[in-house]
C-alpha positions as a Markdown table, in Angstrom:
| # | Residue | x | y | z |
|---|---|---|---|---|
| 1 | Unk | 1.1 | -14.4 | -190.8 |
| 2 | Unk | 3.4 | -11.2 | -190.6 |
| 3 | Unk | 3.3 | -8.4 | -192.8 |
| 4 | Unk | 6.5 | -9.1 | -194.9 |
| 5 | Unk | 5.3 | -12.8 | -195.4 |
| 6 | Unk | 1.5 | -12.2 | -196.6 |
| 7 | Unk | 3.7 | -9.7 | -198.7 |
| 8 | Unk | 5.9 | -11.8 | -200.0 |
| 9 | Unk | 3.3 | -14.3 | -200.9 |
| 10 | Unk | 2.0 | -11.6 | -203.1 |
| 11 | Unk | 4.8 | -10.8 | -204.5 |
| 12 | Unk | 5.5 | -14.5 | -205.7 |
| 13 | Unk | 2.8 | -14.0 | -207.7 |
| 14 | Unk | 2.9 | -10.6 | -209.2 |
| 15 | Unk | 5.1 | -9.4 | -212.5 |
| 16 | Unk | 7.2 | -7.3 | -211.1 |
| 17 | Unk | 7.0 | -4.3 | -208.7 |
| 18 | Unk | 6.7 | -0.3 | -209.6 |
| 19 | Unk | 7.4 | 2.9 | -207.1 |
| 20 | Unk | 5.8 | 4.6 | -210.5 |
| 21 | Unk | 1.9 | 4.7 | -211.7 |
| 22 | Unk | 2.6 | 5.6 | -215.2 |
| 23 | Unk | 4.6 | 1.9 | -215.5 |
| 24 | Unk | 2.1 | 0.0 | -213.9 |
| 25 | Unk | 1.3 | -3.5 | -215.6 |
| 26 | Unk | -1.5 | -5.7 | -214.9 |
| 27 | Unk | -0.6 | -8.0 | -212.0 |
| 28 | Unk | 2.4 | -5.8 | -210.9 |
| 29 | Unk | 2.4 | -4.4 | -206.9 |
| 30 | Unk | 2.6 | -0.2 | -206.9 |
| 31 | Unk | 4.4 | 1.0 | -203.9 |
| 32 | Unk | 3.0 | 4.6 | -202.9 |
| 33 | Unk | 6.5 | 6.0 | -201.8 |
| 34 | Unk | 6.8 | 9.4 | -200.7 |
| 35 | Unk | 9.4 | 12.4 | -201.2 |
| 36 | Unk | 10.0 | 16.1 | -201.3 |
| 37 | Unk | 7.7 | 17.3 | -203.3 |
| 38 | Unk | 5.3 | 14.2 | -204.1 |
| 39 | Unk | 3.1 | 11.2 | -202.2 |
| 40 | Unk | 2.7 | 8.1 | -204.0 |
| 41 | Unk | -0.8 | 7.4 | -201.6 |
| 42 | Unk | -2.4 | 9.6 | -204.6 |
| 43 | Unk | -2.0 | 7.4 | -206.6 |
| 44 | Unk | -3.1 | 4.0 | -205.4 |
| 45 | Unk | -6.3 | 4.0 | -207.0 |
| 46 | Unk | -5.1 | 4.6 | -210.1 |
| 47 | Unk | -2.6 | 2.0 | -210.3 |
| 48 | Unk | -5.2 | -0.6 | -209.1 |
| 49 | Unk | -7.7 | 1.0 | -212.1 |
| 50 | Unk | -4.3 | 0.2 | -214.3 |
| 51 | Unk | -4.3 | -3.3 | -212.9 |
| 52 | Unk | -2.5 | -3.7 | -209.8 |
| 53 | Unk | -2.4 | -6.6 | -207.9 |
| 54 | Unk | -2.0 | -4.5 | -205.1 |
| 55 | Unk | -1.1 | -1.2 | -204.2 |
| 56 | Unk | 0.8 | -0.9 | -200.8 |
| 57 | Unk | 0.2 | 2.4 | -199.0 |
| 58 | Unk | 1.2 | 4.1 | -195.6 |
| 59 | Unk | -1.8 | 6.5 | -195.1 |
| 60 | Unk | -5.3 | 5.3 | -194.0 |
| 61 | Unk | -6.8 | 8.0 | -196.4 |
| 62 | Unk | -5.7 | 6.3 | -199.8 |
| 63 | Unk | -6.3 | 3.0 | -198.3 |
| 64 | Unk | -9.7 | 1.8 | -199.4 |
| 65 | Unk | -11.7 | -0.6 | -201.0 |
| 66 | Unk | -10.1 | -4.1 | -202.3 |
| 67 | Unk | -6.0 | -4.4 | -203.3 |
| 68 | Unk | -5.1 | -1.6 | -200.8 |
| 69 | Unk | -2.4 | -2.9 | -198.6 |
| 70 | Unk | -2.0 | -0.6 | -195.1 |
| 71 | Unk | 1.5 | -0.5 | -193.7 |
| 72 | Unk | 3.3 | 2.2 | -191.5 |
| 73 | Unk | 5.9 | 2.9 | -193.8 |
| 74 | Unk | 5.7 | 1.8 | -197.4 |
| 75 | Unk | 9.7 | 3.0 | -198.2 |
| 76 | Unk | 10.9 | 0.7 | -195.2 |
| 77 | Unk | 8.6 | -2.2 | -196.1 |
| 78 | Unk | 10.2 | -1.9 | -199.5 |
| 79 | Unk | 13.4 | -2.5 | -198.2 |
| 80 | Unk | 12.2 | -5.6 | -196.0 |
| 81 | Unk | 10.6 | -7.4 | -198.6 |
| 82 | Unk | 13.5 | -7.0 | -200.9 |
| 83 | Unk | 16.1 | -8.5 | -198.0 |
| 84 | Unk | 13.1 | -11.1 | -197.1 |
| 85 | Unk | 13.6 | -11.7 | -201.0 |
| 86 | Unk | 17.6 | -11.5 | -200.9 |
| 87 | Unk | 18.0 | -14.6 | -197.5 |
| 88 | Unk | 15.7 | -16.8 | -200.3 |
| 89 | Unk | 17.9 | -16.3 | -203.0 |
| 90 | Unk | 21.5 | -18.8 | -202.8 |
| 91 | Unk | 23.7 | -16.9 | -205.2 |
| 92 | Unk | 27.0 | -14.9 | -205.1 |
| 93 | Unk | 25.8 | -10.8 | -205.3 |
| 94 | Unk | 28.6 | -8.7 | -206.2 |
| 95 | Unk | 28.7 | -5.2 | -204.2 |
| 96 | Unk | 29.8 | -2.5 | -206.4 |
| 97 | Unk | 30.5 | 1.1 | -205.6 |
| 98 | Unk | 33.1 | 4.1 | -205.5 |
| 99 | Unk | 33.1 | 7.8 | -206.6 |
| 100 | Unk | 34.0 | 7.2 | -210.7 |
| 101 | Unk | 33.4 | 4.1 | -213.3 |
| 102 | Unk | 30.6 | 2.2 | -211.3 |
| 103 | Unk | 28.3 | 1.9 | -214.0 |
| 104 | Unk | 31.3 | 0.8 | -216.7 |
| 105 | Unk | 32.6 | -1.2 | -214.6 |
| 106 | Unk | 29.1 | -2.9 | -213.4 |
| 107 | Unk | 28.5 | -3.7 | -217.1 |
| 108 | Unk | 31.8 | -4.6 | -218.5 |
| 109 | Unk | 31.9 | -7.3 | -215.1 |
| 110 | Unk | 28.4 | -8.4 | -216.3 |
| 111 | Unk | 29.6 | -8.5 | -220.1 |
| 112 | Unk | 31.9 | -10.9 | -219.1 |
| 113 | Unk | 30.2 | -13.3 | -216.3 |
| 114 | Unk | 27.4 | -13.2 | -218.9 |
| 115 | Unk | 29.8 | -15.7 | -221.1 |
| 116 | Unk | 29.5 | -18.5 | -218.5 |
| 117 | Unk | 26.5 | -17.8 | -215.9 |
| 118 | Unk | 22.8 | -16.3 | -215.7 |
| 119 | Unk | 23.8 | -13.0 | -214.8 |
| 120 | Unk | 21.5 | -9.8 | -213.6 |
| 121 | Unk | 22.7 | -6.6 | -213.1 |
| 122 | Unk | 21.4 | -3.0 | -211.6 |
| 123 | Unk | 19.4 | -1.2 | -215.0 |
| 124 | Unk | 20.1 | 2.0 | -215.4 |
| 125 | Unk | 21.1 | 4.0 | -211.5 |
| 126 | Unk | 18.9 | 2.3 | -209.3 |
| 127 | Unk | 21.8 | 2.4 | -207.0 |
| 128 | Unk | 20.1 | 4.0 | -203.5 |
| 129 | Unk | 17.5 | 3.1 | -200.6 |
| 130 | Unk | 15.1 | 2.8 | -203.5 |
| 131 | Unk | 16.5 | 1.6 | -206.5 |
| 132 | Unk | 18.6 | -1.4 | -204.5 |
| 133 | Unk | 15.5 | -2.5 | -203.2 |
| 134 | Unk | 14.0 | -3.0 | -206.3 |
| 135 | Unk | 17.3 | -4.7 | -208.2 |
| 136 | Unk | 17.2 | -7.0 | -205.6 |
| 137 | Unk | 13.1 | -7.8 | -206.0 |
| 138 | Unk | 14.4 | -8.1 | -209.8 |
| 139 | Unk | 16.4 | -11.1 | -209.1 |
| 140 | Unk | 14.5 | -14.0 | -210.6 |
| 141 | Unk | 15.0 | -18.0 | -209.3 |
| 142 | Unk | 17.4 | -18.7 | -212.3 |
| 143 | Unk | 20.0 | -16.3 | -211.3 |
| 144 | Unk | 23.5 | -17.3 | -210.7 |
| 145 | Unk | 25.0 | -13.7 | -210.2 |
| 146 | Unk | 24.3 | -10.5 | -209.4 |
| 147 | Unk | 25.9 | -7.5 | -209.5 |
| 148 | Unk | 24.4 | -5.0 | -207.3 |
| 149 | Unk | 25.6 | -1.2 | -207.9 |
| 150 | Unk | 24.9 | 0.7 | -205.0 |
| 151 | Unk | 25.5 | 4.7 | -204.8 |
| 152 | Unk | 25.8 | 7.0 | -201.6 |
| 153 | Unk | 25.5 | 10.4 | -200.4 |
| 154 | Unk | 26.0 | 10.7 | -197.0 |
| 155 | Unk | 27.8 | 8.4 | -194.6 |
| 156 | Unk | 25.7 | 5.4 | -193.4 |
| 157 | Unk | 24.1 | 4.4 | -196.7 |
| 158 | Unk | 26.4 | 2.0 | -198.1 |
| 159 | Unk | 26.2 | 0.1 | -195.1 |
| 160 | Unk | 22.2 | 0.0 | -194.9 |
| 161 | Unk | 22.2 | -1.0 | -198.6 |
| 162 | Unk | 24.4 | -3.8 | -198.0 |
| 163 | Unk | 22.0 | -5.2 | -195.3 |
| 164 | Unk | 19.6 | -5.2 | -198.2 |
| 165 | Unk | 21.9 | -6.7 | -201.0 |
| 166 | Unk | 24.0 | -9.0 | -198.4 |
| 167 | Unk | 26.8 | -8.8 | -201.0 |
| 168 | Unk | 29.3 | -12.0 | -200.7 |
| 169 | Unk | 32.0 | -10.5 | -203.2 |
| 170 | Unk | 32.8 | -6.8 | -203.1 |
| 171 | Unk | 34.4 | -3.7 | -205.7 |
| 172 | Unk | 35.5 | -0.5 | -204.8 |
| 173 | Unk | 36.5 | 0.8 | -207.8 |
| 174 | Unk | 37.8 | 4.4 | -206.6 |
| 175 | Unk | 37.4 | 7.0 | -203.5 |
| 176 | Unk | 37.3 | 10.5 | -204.8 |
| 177 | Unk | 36.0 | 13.1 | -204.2 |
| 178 | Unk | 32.5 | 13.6 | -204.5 |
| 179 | Unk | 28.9 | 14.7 | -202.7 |
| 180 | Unk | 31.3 | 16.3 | -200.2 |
| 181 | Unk | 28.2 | 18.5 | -199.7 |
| 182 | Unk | 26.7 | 15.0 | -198.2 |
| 183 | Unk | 29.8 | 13.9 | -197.2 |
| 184 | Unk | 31.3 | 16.8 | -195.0 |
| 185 | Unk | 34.7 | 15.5 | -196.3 |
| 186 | Unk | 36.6 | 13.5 | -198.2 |
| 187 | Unk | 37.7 | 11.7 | -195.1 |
| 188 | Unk | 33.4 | 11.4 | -195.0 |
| 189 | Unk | 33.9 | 9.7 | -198.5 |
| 190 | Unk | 36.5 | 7.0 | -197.2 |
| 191 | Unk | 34.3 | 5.9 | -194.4 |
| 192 | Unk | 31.3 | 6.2 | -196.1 |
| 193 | Unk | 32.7 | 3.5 | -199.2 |
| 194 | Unk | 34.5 | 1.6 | -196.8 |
| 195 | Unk | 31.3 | 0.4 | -194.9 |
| 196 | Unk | 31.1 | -2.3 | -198.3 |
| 197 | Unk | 34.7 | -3.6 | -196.8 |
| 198 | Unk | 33.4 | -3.5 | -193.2 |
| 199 | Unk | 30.1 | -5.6 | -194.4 |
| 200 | Unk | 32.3 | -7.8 | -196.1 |
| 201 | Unk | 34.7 | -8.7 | -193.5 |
| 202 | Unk | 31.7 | -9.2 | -191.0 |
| 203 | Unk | 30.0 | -11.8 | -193.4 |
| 204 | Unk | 33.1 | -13.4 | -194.4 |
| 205 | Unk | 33.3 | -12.3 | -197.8 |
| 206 | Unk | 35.8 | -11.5 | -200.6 |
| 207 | Unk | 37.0 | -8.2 | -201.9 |
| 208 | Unk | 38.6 | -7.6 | -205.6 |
| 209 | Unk | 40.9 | -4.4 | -205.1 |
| 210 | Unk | 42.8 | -2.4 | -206.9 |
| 211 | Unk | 46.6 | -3.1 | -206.3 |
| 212 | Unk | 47.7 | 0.5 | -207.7 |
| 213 | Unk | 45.5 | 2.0 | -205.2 |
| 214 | Unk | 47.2 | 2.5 | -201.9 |
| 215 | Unk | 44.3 | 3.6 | -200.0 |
| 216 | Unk | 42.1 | 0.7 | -201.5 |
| 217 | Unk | 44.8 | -2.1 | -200.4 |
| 218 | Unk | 44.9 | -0.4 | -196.7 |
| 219 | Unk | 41.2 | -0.5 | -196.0 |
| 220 | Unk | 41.0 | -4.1 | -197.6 |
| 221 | Unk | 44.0 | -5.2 | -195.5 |
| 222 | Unk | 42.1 | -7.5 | -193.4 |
| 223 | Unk | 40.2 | -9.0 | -196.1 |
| 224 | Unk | 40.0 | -11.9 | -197.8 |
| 225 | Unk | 41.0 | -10.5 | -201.8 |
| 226 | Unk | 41.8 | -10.9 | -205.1 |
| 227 | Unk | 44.1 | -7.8 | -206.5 |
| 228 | Unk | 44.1 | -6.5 | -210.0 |
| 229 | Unk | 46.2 | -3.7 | -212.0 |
| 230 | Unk | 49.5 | -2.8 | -213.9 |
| 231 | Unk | 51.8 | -3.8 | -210.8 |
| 232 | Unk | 53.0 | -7.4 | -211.4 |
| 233 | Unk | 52.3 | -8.3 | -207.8 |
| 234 | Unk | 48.7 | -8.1 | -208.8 |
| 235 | Unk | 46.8 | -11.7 | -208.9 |
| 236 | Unk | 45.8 | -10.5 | -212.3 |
| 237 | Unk | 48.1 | -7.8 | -213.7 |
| 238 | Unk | 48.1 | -6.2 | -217.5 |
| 239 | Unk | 49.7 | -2.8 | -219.1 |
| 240 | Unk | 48.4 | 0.0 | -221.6 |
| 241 | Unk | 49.6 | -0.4 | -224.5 |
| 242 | Unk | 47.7 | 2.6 | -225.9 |
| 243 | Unk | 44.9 | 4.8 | -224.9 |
| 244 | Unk | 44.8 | 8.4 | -227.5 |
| 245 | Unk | 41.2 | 6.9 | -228.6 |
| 246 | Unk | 40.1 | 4.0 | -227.6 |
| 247 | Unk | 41.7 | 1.7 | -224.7 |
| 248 | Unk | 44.1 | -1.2 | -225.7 |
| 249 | Unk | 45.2 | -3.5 | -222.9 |
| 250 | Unk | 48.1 | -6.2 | -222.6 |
| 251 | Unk | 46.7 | -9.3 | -220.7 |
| 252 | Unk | 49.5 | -11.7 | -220.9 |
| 253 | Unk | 49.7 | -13.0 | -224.6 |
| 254 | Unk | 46.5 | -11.2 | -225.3 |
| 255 | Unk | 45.6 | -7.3 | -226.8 |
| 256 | Unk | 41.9 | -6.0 | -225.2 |
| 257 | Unk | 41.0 | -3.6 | -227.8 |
| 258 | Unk | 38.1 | -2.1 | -226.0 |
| 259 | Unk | 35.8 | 0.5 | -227.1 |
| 260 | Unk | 36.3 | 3.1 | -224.2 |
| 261 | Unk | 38.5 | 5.9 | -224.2 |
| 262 | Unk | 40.7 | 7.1 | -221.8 |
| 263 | Unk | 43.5 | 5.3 | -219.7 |
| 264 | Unk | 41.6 | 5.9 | -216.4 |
| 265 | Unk | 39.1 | 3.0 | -217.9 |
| 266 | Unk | 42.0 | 0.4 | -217.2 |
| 267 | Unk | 41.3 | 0.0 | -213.7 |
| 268 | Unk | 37.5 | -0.7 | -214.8 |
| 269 | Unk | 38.8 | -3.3 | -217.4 |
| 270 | Unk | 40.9 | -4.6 | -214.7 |
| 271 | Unk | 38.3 | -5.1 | -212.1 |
| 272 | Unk | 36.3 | -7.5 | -215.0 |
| 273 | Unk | 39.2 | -9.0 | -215.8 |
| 274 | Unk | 39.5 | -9.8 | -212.4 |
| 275 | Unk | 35.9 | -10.7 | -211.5 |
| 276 | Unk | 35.6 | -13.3 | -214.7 |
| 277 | Unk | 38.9 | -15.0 | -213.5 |
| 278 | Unk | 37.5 | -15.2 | -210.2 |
| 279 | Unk | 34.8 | -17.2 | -211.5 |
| 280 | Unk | 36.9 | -19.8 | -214.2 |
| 281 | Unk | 35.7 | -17.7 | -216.9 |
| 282 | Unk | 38.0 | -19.2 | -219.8 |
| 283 | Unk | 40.6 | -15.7 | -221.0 |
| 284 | Unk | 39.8 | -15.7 | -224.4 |
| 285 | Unk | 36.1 | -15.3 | -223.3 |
| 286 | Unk | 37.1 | -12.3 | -220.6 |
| 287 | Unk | 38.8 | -10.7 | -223.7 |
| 288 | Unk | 35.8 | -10.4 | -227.0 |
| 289 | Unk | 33.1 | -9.6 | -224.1 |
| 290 | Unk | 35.2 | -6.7 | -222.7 |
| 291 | Unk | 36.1 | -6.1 | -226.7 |
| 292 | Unk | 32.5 | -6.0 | -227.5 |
| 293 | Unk | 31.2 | -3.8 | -224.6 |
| 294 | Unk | 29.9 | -0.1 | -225.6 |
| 295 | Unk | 29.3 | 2.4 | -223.5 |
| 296 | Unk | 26.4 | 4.2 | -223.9 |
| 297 | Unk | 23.9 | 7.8 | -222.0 |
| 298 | Unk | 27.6 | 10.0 | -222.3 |
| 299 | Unk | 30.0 | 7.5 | -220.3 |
| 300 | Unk | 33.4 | 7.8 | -222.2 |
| 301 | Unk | 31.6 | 7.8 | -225.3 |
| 302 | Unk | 33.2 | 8.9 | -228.5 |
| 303 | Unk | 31.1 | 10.4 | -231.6 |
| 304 | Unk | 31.6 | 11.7 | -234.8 |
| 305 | Unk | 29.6 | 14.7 | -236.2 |
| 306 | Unk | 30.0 | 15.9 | -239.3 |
| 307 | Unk | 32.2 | 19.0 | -238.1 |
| 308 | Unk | 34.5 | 17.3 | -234.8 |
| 309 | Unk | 35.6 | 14.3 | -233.1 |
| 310 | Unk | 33.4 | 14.8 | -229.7 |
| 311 | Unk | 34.4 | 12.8 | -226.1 |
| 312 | Unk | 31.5 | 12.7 | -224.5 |
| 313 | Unk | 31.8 | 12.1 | -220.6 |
| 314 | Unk | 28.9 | 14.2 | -219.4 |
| 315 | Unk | 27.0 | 11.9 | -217.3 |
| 316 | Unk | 28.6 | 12.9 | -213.8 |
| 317 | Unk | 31.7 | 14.6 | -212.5 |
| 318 | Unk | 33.8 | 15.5 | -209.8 |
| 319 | Unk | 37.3 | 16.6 | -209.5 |
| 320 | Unk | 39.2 | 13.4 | -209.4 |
| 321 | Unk | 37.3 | 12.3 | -212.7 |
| 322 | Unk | 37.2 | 15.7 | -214.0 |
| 323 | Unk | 41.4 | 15.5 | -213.4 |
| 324 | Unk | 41.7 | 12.7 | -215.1 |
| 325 | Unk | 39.9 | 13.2 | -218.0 |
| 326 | Unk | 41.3 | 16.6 | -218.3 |
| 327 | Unk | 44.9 | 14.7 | -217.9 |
| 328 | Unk | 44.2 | 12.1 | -220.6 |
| 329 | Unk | 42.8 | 14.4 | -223.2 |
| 330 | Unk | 45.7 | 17.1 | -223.1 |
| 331 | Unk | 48.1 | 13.9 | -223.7 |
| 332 | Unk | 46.4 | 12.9 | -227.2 |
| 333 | Unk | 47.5 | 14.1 | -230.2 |
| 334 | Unk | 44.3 | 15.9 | -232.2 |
| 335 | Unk | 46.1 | 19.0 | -232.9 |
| 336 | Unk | 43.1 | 21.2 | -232.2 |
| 337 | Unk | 42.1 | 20.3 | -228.4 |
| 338 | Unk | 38.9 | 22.0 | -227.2 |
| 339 | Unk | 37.7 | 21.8 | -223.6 |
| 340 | Unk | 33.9 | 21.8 | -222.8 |
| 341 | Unk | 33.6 | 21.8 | -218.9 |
| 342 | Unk | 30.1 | 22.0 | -216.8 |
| 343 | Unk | 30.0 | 22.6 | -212.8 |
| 344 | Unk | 30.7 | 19.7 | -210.6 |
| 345 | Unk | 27.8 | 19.8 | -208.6 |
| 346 | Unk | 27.4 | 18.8 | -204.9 |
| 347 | Unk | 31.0 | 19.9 | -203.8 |
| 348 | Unk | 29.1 | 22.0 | -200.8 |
| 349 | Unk | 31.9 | 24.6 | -199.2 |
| 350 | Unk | 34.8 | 22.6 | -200.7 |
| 351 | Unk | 33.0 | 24.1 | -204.3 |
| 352 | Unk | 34.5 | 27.9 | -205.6 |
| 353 | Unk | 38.2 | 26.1 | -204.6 |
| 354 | Unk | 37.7 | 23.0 | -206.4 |
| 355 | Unk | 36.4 | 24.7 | -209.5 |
| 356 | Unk | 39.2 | 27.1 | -209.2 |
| 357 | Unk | 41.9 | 24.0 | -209.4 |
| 358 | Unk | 40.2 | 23.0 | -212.7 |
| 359 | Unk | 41.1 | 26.2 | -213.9 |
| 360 | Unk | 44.7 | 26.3 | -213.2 |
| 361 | Unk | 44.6 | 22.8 | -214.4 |
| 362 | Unk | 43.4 | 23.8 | -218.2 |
| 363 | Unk | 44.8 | 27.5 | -218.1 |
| 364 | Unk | 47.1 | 28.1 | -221.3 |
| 365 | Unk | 47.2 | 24.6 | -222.6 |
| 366 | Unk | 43.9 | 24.5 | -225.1 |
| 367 | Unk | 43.3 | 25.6 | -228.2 |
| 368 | Unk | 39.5 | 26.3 | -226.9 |
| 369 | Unk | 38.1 | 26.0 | -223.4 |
| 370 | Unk | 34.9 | 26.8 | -223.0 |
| 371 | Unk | 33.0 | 26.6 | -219.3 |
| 372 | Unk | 29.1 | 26.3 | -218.4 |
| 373 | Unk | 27.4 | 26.5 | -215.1 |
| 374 | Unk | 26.9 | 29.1 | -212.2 |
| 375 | Unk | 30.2 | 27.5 | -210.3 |
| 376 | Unk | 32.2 | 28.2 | -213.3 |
| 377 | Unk | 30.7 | 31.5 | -214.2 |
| 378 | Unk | 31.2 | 33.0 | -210.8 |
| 379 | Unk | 34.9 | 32.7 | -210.6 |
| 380 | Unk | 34.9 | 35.2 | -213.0 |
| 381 | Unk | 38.3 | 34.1 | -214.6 |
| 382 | Unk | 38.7 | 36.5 | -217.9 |
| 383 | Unk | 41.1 | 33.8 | -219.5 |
| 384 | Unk | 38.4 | 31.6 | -220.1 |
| 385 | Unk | 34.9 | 31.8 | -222.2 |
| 386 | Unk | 31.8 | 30.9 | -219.4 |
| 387 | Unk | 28.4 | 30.4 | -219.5 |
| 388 | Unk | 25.4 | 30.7 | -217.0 |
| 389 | Unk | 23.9 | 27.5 | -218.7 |
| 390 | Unk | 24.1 | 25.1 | -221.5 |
| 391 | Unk | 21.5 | 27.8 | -223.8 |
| 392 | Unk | 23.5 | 30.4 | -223.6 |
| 393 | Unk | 27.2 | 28.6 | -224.0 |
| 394 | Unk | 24.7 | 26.9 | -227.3 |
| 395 | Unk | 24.0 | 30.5 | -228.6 |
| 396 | Unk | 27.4 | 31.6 | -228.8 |
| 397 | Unk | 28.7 | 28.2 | -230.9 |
| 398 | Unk | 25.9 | 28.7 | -233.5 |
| 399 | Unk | 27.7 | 32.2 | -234.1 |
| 400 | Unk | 31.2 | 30.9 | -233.6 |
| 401 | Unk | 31.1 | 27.4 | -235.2 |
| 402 | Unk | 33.9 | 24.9 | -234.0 |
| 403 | Unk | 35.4 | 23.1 | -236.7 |
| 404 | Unk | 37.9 | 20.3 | -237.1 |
| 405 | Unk | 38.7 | 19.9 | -233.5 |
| 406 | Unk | 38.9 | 17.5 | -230.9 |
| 407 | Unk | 36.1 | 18.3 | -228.1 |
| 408 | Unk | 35.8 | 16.6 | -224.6 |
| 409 | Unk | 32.6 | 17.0 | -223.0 |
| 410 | Unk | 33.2 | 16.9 | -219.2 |
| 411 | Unk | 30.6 | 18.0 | -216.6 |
| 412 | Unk | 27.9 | 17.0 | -214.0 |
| 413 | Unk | 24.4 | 15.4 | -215.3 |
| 414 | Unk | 22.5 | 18.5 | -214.1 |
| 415 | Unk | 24.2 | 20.7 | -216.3 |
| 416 | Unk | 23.6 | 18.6 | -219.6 |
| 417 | Unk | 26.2 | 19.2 | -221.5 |
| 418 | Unk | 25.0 | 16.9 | -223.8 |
| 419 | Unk | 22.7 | 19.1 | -225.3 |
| 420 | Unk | 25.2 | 21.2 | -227.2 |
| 421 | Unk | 26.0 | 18.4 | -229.5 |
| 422 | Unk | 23.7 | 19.2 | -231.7 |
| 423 | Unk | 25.8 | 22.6 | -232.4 |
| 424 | Unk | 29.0 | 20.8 | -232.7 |
């Protein structure tokens, strides 16, 4: 019996699998991955003390007595027994990535094929060579869908994720840029996304695009697709019919009142729209679970504090996103518009001149702008109010209260911007 199959056989009958010892559950399987600045082998015997079926490891040292399961490479076994798992499984899988509105529009599409099938979805960001892996393991036996998010960082991921996820329908949702530090380039970012395309037309499978986006329809020309957006050539087309808080979209005789703000959401309504017509999901249906879907950890989020109206959109950016939120919020109508920006991280060389842009974006057309990160603060622009770090940019708010305005929250995770609400 090879390893994958005595594996497997395990698997079938464990609960679930963990790359973490704290979350290890009596009959689960711990893989002892390794990284940077940890080794998983550690902390085999502790996961089998927790109750672990099994605990697969990759160095002889950690493997001893019962439930220790020797392999060369525990990562890359990981990623075999989860496409050993995917060739077992007969359902569609929905490739989804692109540099902004992955994860809304991963759940809004599972919000609405939710209304008709069993549907699973990527939790959380388990979107690289580890967390696909493990969405795919998720995948029980009474799954009719799947909707696979998968994230990248340097050219040639996309592509090995897909040979794990075999994806038969595929989203782009955008190609920014983003991780150019990974990248090289943006022309990096084009190829790298457009491996999903190149999977796809290998395998035979079908590609929902955005119409509106010329560079989208060019790399999908060869494909096999269904289009969506505001153009009426579109297969599914709709309009904005307002967007200063929350989205409201036209769908033929319908209004989607959504609960996401900003107009740059409409191509992530679009692509569920899209996807739930694709699969007979009656209108009416596609409409209340779009309706009824709230974003949540800082994704084009709006909350009320006692003081302001706060946008929060802190959970990652780069300067396409950053662009268009900026874009959006200046056309709104709050009389008292106040900017919060943090660094877009990752932008390697490409970094001092992007941040720069942002500025002459914003300059002169604020009531308040207020910038936090290293990128930011080295530019040394006078017109604008910077901060090392979220602490310090907190500090000077608690002495200079904002009051009755209108505050978008706009920066990448690492700089946390989230932690000023507390001040605002």
């Amino acid at each position: 019996m090879s390893v994958i199959n005595e594996l497997y056989r395990h698997f079938k009958q464990a609960i679930g699998i963990t790359t973490d010892s704290r979350n290890v559950e009596t009959g689960s399987i711990f893989f002892a991955l390794k990284g940077e600045h940890f080794d998983g082998n550690k902390y085999a015997s502790e996961a089998l003390e927790k109750g672990a079926s099994i605990a697969v490891v990759d160095d002889k040292e950690y493997a001893t007595g019962p439930g220790c399961f020797l392999v060369e490479d525990a990562l890359k076994t990981l990623q075999e027994l989860a496409t050993f798992h995917r060739k077992k499984l007969d359902i569609h899988v929905i490739g989804l990535t692109g540099t902004n509105g992955k994860t809304t529009s991963k759940e809004l599409i599972r919000q609405v094929l939710s209304t008709k099938y069993k549907t699973y979805a990527t939790s959380g960001n388990l979107n690289n060579h580890i967390g696909v892996p493990l969405t795919i393991l998720s995948i029980e036996n009474d799954i009719e869908i799947a909707v696979v998010e998968m994230g990248a960082n340097h050219v040639g991921e996309i592509a090995q994720l897909c040979q794990i996820a075999q994806p038969t329908l595929g989203l782009i949702t955008n190609i920014g840029k983003a991780h150019l530090e990974g990248f090289g380039s943006y022309e990096g970012v084009i190829r790298a996304k457009s491996e999903l395309y190149d999977y796809l037309l290998s395998s035979e499978g079908k590609a929902y695009v955005h119409y509106n986006d010329e560079l989208l329809m060019k790399l999908a020309s060869r494909l096999t697709k269904e289009t969506y957006g505001s153009d009426n050539k579109a297969d599914v087309h709709a309009s904005i019919i307002a967007s200063l808080l929350f989205l409201e979209v036209k769908w033929n005789t319908q209004i989607i009142k959504t609960q996401l703000y900003g107009d740059y959401n409409f191509e992530n309504v679009m692509a569920a729209v899209c996807t739930g017509i694709s699969f007979g999901i009656d209108p009416l249906d596609i409409s209340a679970a779009i309706a009824s879907y709230i974003p949540v950890n800082n994704r084009s989020q709006l909350v009320k504090s006692s003081s302001n109206t706060i946008i929060m959109d802190a959970y990652n950016a780069n300067p396409s996103s950053m662009l268009a939120a900026i874009r959006h919020f200046r056309t709104g109508d709050a009389e008292r518009k106040t900017l919060i920006l943090g660094d877009m991280l990752e932008l390697g060389t490409t970094s001092p001149q992007e941040h720069q842009s942002i500025l002459d974006e914003i300059r002169n057309k604020f009531e308040m702008v207020i910038l936090v990160g290293p990128e930011f603060l080295a530019l040394g622009d006078k017109d604008f109010l910077a901060f090392e770090n979220t602490l310090q940019a907190a500090e000077w708010i608690r002495s200079h209260p904002i009051r009755n305005a209108c505050i978008l929250l706009k920066g990448s995770r690492g700089i946390a911007l989230e932690k000023l609400t507390d001040y605002l």
